[in-house]
PDB file of C-alpha atoms and ligand atoms in Angstrom:
ATOM      1  CA  MET A   6     -14.370 -96.055  53.548  1.00  0.00           C
ATOM      2  CA  GLU A   7     -18.103 -95.315  53.774  1.00  0.00           C
ATOM      3  CA  ILE A   8     -19.246 -96.312  57.272  1.00  0.00           C
ATOM      4  CA  ASP A   9     -22.179 -98.633  56.398  1.00  0.00           C
ATOM      5  CA  HIS A  10     -19.964-100.426  53.927  1.00  0.00           C
ATOM      6  CA  LEU A  11     -17.224-100.863  56.567  1.00  0.00           C
ATOM      7  CA  LEU A  12     -19.794-102.171  59.095  1.00  0.00           C
ATOM      8  CA  SER A  13     -21.360-104.639  56.659  1.00  0.00           C
ATOM      9  CA  THR A  14     -18.194-106.006  55.088  1.00  0.00           C
ATOM     10  CA  THR A  15     -15.827-106.513  57.982  1.00  0.00           C
ATOM     11  CA  ARG A  16     -15.526-110.261  57.915  1.00  0.00           C
ATOM     12  CA  ALA A  17     -13.631-112.906  59.811  1.00  0.00           C
ATOM     13  CA  VAL A  18     -10.621-113.145  57.422  1.00  0.00           C
ATOM     14  CA  ARG A  19      -8.720-116.438  57.298  1.00  0.00           C
ATOM     15  CA  ARG A  20      -7.972-117.539  53.711  1.00  0.00           C
ATOM     16  CA  LYS A  21      -7.353-114.001  52.391  1.00  0.00           C
ATOM     17  CA  LEU A  22      -4.599-113.015  54.840  1.00  0.00           C
ATOM     18  CA  ASP A  23      -1.358-111.994  53.129  1.00  0.00           C
ATOM     19  CA  LEU A  24       1.186-114.086  55.015  1.00  0.00           C
ATOM     20  CA  ASP A  25       4.187-112.461  53.305  1.00  0.00           C
ATOM     21  CA  ARG A  26       3.450-108.749  53.611  1.00  0.00           C
ATOM     22  CA  PRO A  27       4.906-107.236  56.807  1.00  0.00           C
ATOM     23  CA  VAL A  28       2.562-105.261  59.059  1.00  0.00           C
ATOM     24  CA  GLU A  29       4.060-101.928  60.080  1.00  0.00           C
ATOM     25  CA  ALA A  30       4.178-101.025  63.778  1.00  0.00           C
ATOM     26  CA  ALA A  31       2.579 -97.632  63.012  1.00  0.00           C
ATOM     27  CA  VAL A  32      -0.576 -99.055  61.397  1.00  0.00           C
ATOM     28  CA  LEU A  33      -1.086-101.399  64.348  1.00  0.00           C
ATOM     29  CA  GLU A  34      -0.653 -98.522  66.818  1.00  0.00           C
ATOM     30  CA  GLU A  35      -3.223 -96.459  64.917  1.00  0.00           C
ATOM     31  CA  CYS A  36      -5.739 -99.307  65.157  1.00  0.00           C
ATOM     32  CA  LEU A  37      -5.033 -99.996  68.783  1.00  0.00           C
ATOM     33  CA  ASN A  38      -5.390 -96.275  69.552  1.00  0.00           C
ATOM     34  CA  LEU A  39      -8.824 -96.494  67.879  1.00  0.00           C
ATOM     35  CA  ALA A  40      -9.700 -99.563  70.011  1.00  0.00           C
ATOM     36  CA  LEU A  41      -8.971 -97.493  73.098  1.00  0.00           C
ATOM     37  CA  GLN A  42     -11.808 -95.106  72.152  1.00  0.00           C
ATOM     38  CA  ALA A  43     -14.344 -97.879  72.851  1.00  0.00           C
ATOM     39  CA  PRO A  44     -16.671 -97.571  75.835  1.00  0.00           C
ATOM     40  CA  THR A  45     -15.951 -99.480  79.083  1.00  0.00           C
ATOM     41  CA  PRO A  46     -18.034 -99.916  82.264  1.00  0.00           C
ATOM     42  CA  GLY A  47     -17.323 -96.961  84.542  1.00  0.00           C
ATOM     43  CA  ASN A  48     -14.620 -95.966  82.065  1.00  0.00           C
ATOM     44  CA  ALA A  49     -12.460 -98.677  83.727  1.00  0.00           C
ATOM     45  CA  GLN A  50     -10.237 -99.257  80.636  1.00  0.00           C
ATOM     46  CA  ALA A  51      -9.021-102.394  82.478  1.00  0.00           C
ATOM     47  CA  TRP A  52      -7.485-103.774  79.296  1.00  0.00           C
ATOM     48  CA  ARG A  53      -4.094-104.826  78.118  1.00  0.00           C
ATOM     49  CA  TRP A  54      -3.106-105.546  74.526  1.00  0.00           C
ATOM     50  CA  LEU A  55      -0.364-108.057  73.776  1.00  0.00           C
ATOM     51  CA  VAL A  56       1.108-107.700  70.291  1.00  0.00           C
ATOM     52  CA  VAL A  57       3.123-110.742  69.266  1.00  0.00           C
ATOM     53  CA  ARG A  58       5.596-110.590  66.391  1.00  0.00           C
ATOM     54  CA  ASP A  59       8.361-112.893  67.629  1.00  0.00           C
ATOM     55  CA  GLN A  60       8.358-116.067  65.526  1.00  0.00           C
ATOM     56  CA  ARG A  61       9.351-118.232  68.503  1.00  0.00           C
ATOM     57  CA  VAL A  62       6.407-116.935  70.542  1.00  0.00           C
ATOM     58  CA  LYS A  63       4.018-117.319  67.619  1.00  0.00           C
ATOM     59  CA  ASP A  64       5.222-120.927  67.146  1.00  0.00           C
ATOM     60  CA  ARG A  65       4.456-121.779  70.737  1.00  0.00           C
ATOM     61  CA  LEU A  66       1.042-120.044  70.790  1.00  0.00           C
ATOM     62  CA  GLY A  67       0.273-121.526  67.294  1.00  0.00           C
ATOM     63  CA  GLY A  68       0.814-124.987  68.764  1.00  0.00           C
ATOM     64  CA  LEU A  69      -1.891-124.373  71.409  1.00  0.00           C
ATOM     65  CA  PHE A  70      -4.161-122.799  68.801  1.00  0.00           C
ATOM     66  CA  ARG A  71      -3.840-125.841  66.460  1.00  0.00           C
ATOM     67  CA  GLU A  72      -4.256-128.378  69.225  1.00  0.00           C
ATOM     68  CA  VAL A  73      -7.583-126.934  70.415  1.00  0.00           C
ATOM     69  CA  GLY A  74      -8.801-125.651  67.019  1.00  0.00           C
ATOM     70  CA  ALA A  75      -8.209-128.978  65.235  1.00  0.00           C
ATOM     71  CA  ALA A  76     -10.159-130.879  67.978  1.00  0.00           C
ATOM     72  CA  TYR A  77     -13.009-128.347  67.738  1.00  0.00           C
ATOM     73  CA  LEU A  78     -13.239-128.587  63.905  1.00  0.00           C
ATOM     74  CA  ALA A  79     -13.011-132.400  64.046  1.00  0.00           C
ATOM     75  CA  ASP A  80     -16.189-132.416  66.147  1.00  0.00           C
ATOM     76  CA  ARG A  81     -18.238-130.172  63.813  1.00  0.00           C
ATOM     77  CA  GLU A  82     -20.703-131.670  61.294  1.00  0.00           C
ATOM     78  CA  ALA A  83     -19.958-130.731  57.662  1.00  0.00           C
ATOM     79  CA  GLY A  84     -23.647-129.932  56.879  1.00  0.00           C
ATOM     80  CA  ASP A  85     -24.486-127.541  54.020  1.00  0.00           C
ATOM     81  CA  ALA A  86     -22.172-125.827  51.554  1.00  0.00           C
ATOM     82  CA  ALA A  87     -21.820-122.716  53.701  1.00  0.00           C
ATOM     83  CA  THR A  88     -20.900-124.732  56.751  1.00  0.00           C
ATOM     84  CA  ARG A  89     -18.378-126.729  54.699  1.00  0.00           C
ATOM     85  CA  ARG A  90     -16.842-123.462  53.501  1.00  0.00           C
ATOM     86  CA  GLY A  91     -16.622-122.149  57.039  1.00  0.00           C
ATOM     87  CA  LEU A  92     -14.938-125.323  58.275  1.00  0.00           C
ATOM     88  CA  ALA A  93     -12.439-125.238  55.413  1.00  0.00           C
ATOM     89  CA  SER A  94     -11.731-121.565  56.196  1.00  0.00           C
ATOM     90  CA  GLY A  95     -11.222-122.435  59.891  1.00  0.00           C
ATOM     91  CA  GLN A  96      -8.954-125.320  58.957  1.00  0.00           C
ATOM     92  CA  HIS A  97      -6.890-123.032  56.705  1.00  0.00           C
ATOM     93  CA  LEU A  98      -6.291-120.563  59.498  1.00  0.00           C
ATOM     94  CA  ILE A  99      -5.179-123.433  61.790  1.00  0.00           C
ATOM     95  CA  ASP A 100      -2.851-124.726  59.052  1.00  0.00           C
ATOM     96  CA  VAL A 101      -1.059-121.360  58.573  1.00  0.00           C
ATOM     97  CA  ILE A 102      -1.431-119.834  62.001  1.00  0.00           C
ATOM     98  CA  GLU A 103       2.302-119.411  62.815  1.00  0.00           C
ATOM     99  CA  ARG A 104       2.838-117.655  59.472  1.00  0.00           C
ATOM    100  CA  VAL A 105       0.318-114.849  60.174  1.00  0.00           C
ATOM    101  CA  PRO A 106       2.611-111.768  60.771  1.00  0.00           C
ATOM    102  CA  VAL A 107       0.974-110.531  64.010  1.00  0.00           C
ATOM    103  CA  PHE A 108      -1.075-111.946  66.816  1.00  0.00           C
ATOM    104  CA  VAL A 109      -2.986-109.580  69.111  1.00  0.00           C
ATOM    105  CA  ILE A 110      -4.136-110.895  72.440  1.00  0.00           C
ATOM    106  CA  PRO A 111      -6.608-108.635  74.261  1.00  0.00           C
ATOM    107  CA  CYS A 112      -6.602-109.120  78.056  1.00  0.00           C
ATOM    108  CA  LEU A 113      -8.737-107.796  80.926  1.00  0.00           C
ATOM    109  CA  LYS A 114      -7.965-107.292  84.541  1.00  0.00           C
ATOM    110  CA  GLY A 115     -10.064-109.643  86.654  1.00  0.00           C
ATOM    111  CA  ARG A 116     -11.917-112.845  86.064  1.00  0.00           C
ATOM    112  CA  PRO A 117     -15.516-113.653  85.051  1.00  0.00           C
ATOM    113  CA  SER A 118     -17.659-114.485  88.099  1.00  0.00           C
ATOM    114  CA  GLY A 119     -20.409-116.685  86.709  1.00  0.00           C
ATOM    115  CA  GLU A 120     -23.007-113.975  87.547  1.00  0.00           C
ATOM    116  CA  ASN A 121     -24.725-112.478  84.465  1.00  0.00           C
ATOM    117  CA  ALA A 122     -24.824-108.796  85.380  1.00  0.00           C
ATOM    118  CA  THR A 123     -21.171-108.893  86.456  1.00  0.00           C
ATOM    119  CA  ASP A 124     -19.996-110.893  83.525  1.00  0.00           C
ATOM    120  CA  ALA A 125     -21.883-108.825  80.980  1.00  0.00           C
ATOM    121  CA  ALA A 126     -19.948-105.780  82.268  1.00  0.00           C
ATOM    122  CA  PHE A 127     -16.696-107.802  82.474  1.00  0.00           C
ATOM    123  CA  TYR A 128     -16.598-108.959  78.873  1.00  0.00           C
ATOM    124  CA  GLY A 129     -18.368-105.773  77.761  1.00  0.00           C
ATOM    125  CA  GLY A 130     -15.279-104.053  79.026  1.00  0.00           C
ATOM    126  CA  ILE A 131     -13.259-105.240  76.032  1.00  0.00           C
ATOM    127  CA  PHE A 132     -15.319-106.629  73.136  1.00  0.00           C
ATOM    128  CA  PRO A 133     -16.467-103.211  71.844  1.00  0.00           C
ATOM    129  CA  ALA A 134     -12.780-102.297  71.749  1.00  0.00           C
ATOM    130  CA  VAL A 135     -11.838-105.484  69.967  1.00  0.00           C
ATOM    131  CA  TRP A 136     -14.434-104.709  67.314  1.00  0.00           C
ATOM    132  CA  ASN A 137     -13.159-101.110  67.036  1.00  0.00           C
ATOM    133  CA  PHE A 138      -9.772-102.637  66.428  1.00  0.00           C
ATOM    134  CA  GLN A 139     -11.039-104.997  63.739  1.00  0.00           C
ATOM    135  CA  LEU A 140     -12.922-102.204  61.968  1.00  0.00           C
ATOM    136  CA  ALA A 141      -9.883 -99.967  62.056  1.00  0.00           C
ATOM    137  CA  LEU A 142      -7.754-102.802  60.571  1.00  0.00           C
ATOM    138  CA  ARG A 143     -10.334-103.328  57.790  1.00  0.00           C
ATOM    139  CA  SER A 144     -10.426 -99.614  56.867  1.00  0.00           C
ATOM    140  CA  ARG A 145      -6.660 -99.738  56.383  1.00  0.00           C
ATOM    141  CA  GLY A 146      -6.585-102.889  54.235  1.00  0.00           C
ATOM    142  CA  LEU A 147      -5.830-105.376  56.993  1.00  0.00           C
ATOM    143  CA  GLY A 148      -7.958-108.318  58.184  1.00  0.00           C
ATOM    144  CA  SER A 149      -8.365-110.360  61.324  1.00  0.00           C
ATOM    145  CA  THR A 150     -10.515-112.994  62.977  1.00  0.00           C
ATOM    146  CA  LEU A 151     -11.497-112.950  66.592  1.00  0.00           C
ATOM    147  CA  THR A 152     -10.655-116.427  67.854  1.00  0.00           C
ATOM    148  CA  THR A 153     -11.070-118.105  71.222  1.00  0.00           C
ATOM    149  CA  TYR A 154      -9.532-121.586  70.674  1.00  0.00           C
ATOM    150  CA  HIS A 155      -6.412-121.069  72.651  1.00  0.00           C
ATOM    151  CA  LEU A 156      -8.336-119.973  75.774  1.00  0.00           C
ATOM    152  CA  SER A 157      -8.809-123.686  76.561  1.00  0.00           C
ATOM    153  CA  ARG A 158      -5.018-123.548  77.146  1.00  0.00           C
ATOM    154  CA  GLU A 159      -5.027-120.087  78.713  1.00  0.00           C
ATOM    155  CA  THR A 160      -2.611-121.019  81.535  1.00  0.00           C
ATOM    156  CA  ALA A 161      -0.055-122.334  79.097  1.00  0.00           C
ATOM    157  CA  ALA A 162      -0.472-119.239  76.933  1.00  0.00           C
ATOM    158  CA  ALA A 163      -0.111-117.033  80.031  1.00  0.00           C
ATOM    159  CA  GLU A 164       3.211-118.725  80.833  1.00  0.00           C
ATOM    160  CA  ILE A 165       4.467-118.196  77.284  1.00  0.00           C
ATOM    161  CA  LEU A 166       3.460-114.527  77.290  1.00  0.00           C
ATOM    162  CA  GLY A 167       4.135-113.708  80.918  1.00  0.00           C
ATOM    163  CA  VAL A 168       0.551-112.599  81.583  1.00  0.00           C
ATOM    164  CA  PRO A 169       0.318-112.006  85.326  1.00  0.00           C
ATOM    165  CA  ALA A 170      -2.210-113.722  87.605  1.00  0.00           C
ATOM    166  CA  GLY A 171      -5.403-111.633  87.779  1.00  0.00           C
ATOM    167  CA  PHE A 172      -5.549-110.939  84.046  1.00  0.00           C
ATOM    168  CA  THR A 173      -7.858-112.820  81.697  1.00  0.00           C
ATOM    169  CA  GLN A 174      -7.095-113.394  78.037  1.00  0.00           C
ATOM    170  CA  VAL A 175     -10.244-113.008  75.973  1.00  0.00           C
ATOM    171  CA  GLY A 176      -9.052-114.089  72.508  1.00  0.00           C
ATOM    172  CA  LEU A 177      -6.346-114.145  69.912  1.00  0.00           C
ATOM    173  CA  LEU A 178      -6.537-112.128  66.703  1.00  0.00           C
ATOM    174  CA  PRO A 179      -4.264-113.159  63.809  1.00  0.00           C
ATOM    175  CA  VAL A 180      -3.623-109.904  61.890  1.00  0.00           C
ATOM    176  CA  ALA A 181      -2.358-109.358  58.368  1.00  0.00           C
ATOM    177  CA  TYR A 182      -2.934-107.268  55.288  1.00  0.00           C
ATOM    178  CA  THR A 183      -5.636-108.919  53.123  1.00  0.00           C
ATOM    179  CA  THR A 184      -4.966-110.262  49.637  1.00  0.00           C
ATOM    180  CA  VAL A 185      -8.156-108.703  48.267  1.00  0.00           C
ATOM    181  CA  PRO A 186      -9.338-105.095  48.584  1.00  0.00           C
ATOM    182  CA  ASP A 187     -12.976-105.654  49.428  1.00  0.00           C
ATOM    183  CA  PHE A 188     -15.420-108.106  51.035  1.00  0.00           C
ATOM    184  CA  LYS A 189     -19.141-108.671  50.756  1.00  0.00           C
ATOM    185  CA  PRO A 190     -21.986-108.407  53.275  1.00  0.00           C
ATOM    186  CA  ALA A 191     -22.727-111.847  54.849  1.00  0.00           C
ATOM    187  CA  ALA A 192     -25.981-113.758  54.753  1.00  0.00           C
ATOM    188  CA  ARG A 193     -27.598-113.410  58.240  1.00  0.00           C
ATOM    189  CA  VAL A 194     -30.776-114.621  59.855  1.00  0.00           C
ATOM    190  CA  PRO A 195     -33.300-111.951  58.796  1.00  0.00           C
ATOM    191  CA  LEU A 196     -34.003-109.108  61.259  1.00  0.00           C
ATOM    192  CA  ALA A 197     -37.717-110.040  61.363  1.00  0.00           C
ATOM    193  CA  GLU A 198     -36.749-113.430  62.926  1.00  0.00           C
ATOM    194  CA  VAL A 199     -34.577-111.993  65.669  1.00  0.00           C
ATOM    195  CA  ALA A 200     -36.006-108.643  66.635  1.00  0.00           C
ATOM    196  CA  TYR A 201     -39.296-108.001  68.438  1.00  0.00           C
ATOM    197  CA  LEU A 202     -41.414-104.944  69.307  1.00  0.00           C
ATOM    198  CA  ASP A 203     -42.553-104.445  72.894  1.00  0.00           C
ATOM    199  CA  HIS A 204     -43.071-108.154  73.687  1.00  0.00           C
ATOM    200  CA  TRP A 205     -41.031-111.258  73.005  1.00  0.00           C
ATOM    201  CA  GLY A 206     -42.219-112.776  69.668  1.00  0.00           C
ATOM    202  CA  ALA A 207     -44.172-109.690  68.554  1.00  0.00           C
ATOM    203  CA  PRO A 208     -43.218-108.558  65.014  1.00  0.00           C
ATOM    204  CA  LEU A 209     -40.978-105.531  64.792  1.00  0.00           C
ATOM    205  CA  SER A 210     -42.948-104.118  61.840  1.00  0.00           C
TER     206      SER A 210
HETATM  207  C1  FMN B 308     -16.633-114.356  70.379  1.00  0.00           C
HETATM  208  C2  FMN B 308     -16.129-114.923  69.027  1.00  0.00           C
HETATM  209  C3  FMN B 308     -15.329-116.044  69.049  1.00  0.00           C
HETATM  210  C4  FMN B 308     -14.880-116.567  67.792  1.00  0.00           C
HETATM  211  N1  FMN B 308     -13.992-117.638  67.815  1.00  0.00           N
HETATM  212  C5  FMN B 308     -13.510-118.093  66.652  1.00  0.00           C
HETATM  213  C6  FMN B 308     -12.454-119.060  66.625  1.00  0.00           C
HETATM  214  O1  FMN B 308     -12.010-119.560  67.711  1.00  0.00           O
HETATM  215  N2  FMN B 308     -11.964-119.475  65.421  1.00  0.00           N
HETATM  216  C7  FMN B 308     -12.403-118.924  64.285  1.00  0.00           C
HETATM  217  O2  FMN B 308     -11.881-119.353  63.210  1.00  0.00           O
HETATM  218  N3  FMN B 308     -13.326-117.981  64.215  1.00  0.00           N
HETATM  219  C8  FMN B 308     -13.867-117.538  65.384  1.00  0.00           C
HETATM  220  N4  FMN B 308     -14.821-116.523  65.355  1.00  0.00           N
HETATM  221  C9  FMN B 308     -15.254-115.947  64.104  1.00  0.00           C
HETATM  222  C10 FMN B 308     -16.686-116.438  63.689  1.00  0.00           C
HETATM  223  O3  FMN B 308     -16.600-117.764  63.287  1.00  0.00           O
HETATM  224  C11 FMN B 308     -17.197-115.538  62.573  1.00  0.00           C
HETATM  225  O4  FMN B 308     -17.323-114.238  63.016  1.00  0.00           O
HETATM  226  C12 FMN B 308     -18.586-116.058  62.070  1.00  0.00           C
HETATM  227  O5  FMN B 308     -18.451-117.288  61.491  1.00  0.00           O
HETATM  228  C13 FMN B 308     -19.242-115.085  61.137  1.00  0.00           C
HETATM  229  O6  FMN B 308     -18.415-114.831  60.035  1.00  0.00           O
HETATM  230  P1  FMN B 308     -18.118-113.295  59.575  1.00  0.00           P
HETATM  231  O7  FMN B 308     -17.499-112.611  60.811  1.00  0.00           O
HETATM  232  O8  FMN B 308     -17.132-113.396  58.491  1.00  0.00           O
HETATM  233  O9  FMN B 308     -19.391-112.680  59.174  1.00  0.00           O
HETATM  234  C14 FMN B 308     -15.266-116.039  66.577  1.00  0.00           C
HETATM  235  C15 FMN B 308     -16.157-114.887  66.602  1.00  0.00           C
HETATM  236  C16 FMN B 308     -16.555-114.372  67.794  1.00  0.00           C
HETATM  237  C17 FMN B 308     -17.463-113.100  67.810  1.00  0.00           C
END
């Protein structure tokens, strides 16, 4: 896939996940190996990647996901058509979560400290790799969404998964083949409104 197309069309996939098509171990390992090529602070590579396929484990995690996700969506205002579509898409993922073939839970050694410089490096030690993983999935016909709902029940999830003390879960990615071959670039706030030249507020061009 051409690189700019990949970068501009890797979406959060929820409705277009193929819940019936198995995901081979080999394709997941390829994508995880590409995730491991991402940069980390001091080359720490302090990550762990939990791949969940066991239906009983997915059922238990899915319960946490639904509990938190449903409460979050219930609090959101419907707003314009795009927001309504986003909420419906979020609700769909919550409705089917246990049926998604694979969950991937990226974890990091340590805990955030509440201090910006430290925490930027802490979370920066995994999110580039998570995005590498999502791009690699997309280039192979699979889709995912980075979700954070279940982190409100992180301790319960750690017990289910056996995550040791001292490791932080940073998300849960439901992973499946997609039911469509391609996606479109998303509407975003224009660059001119969010990028400045030399001084805050100064136009970039
Ligand atoms: C840090 C982070 C947390 C997110 N958490 C959730 C989540 O809990 N549930 C969900 O459905 N989507 C979640 N998303 C996906 C965003 O909603 C999605 O990326 C955004 O709406 C833009 O859509 P697009 O990625 O398709 O362009 C998260 C994305 C990021 C980067």
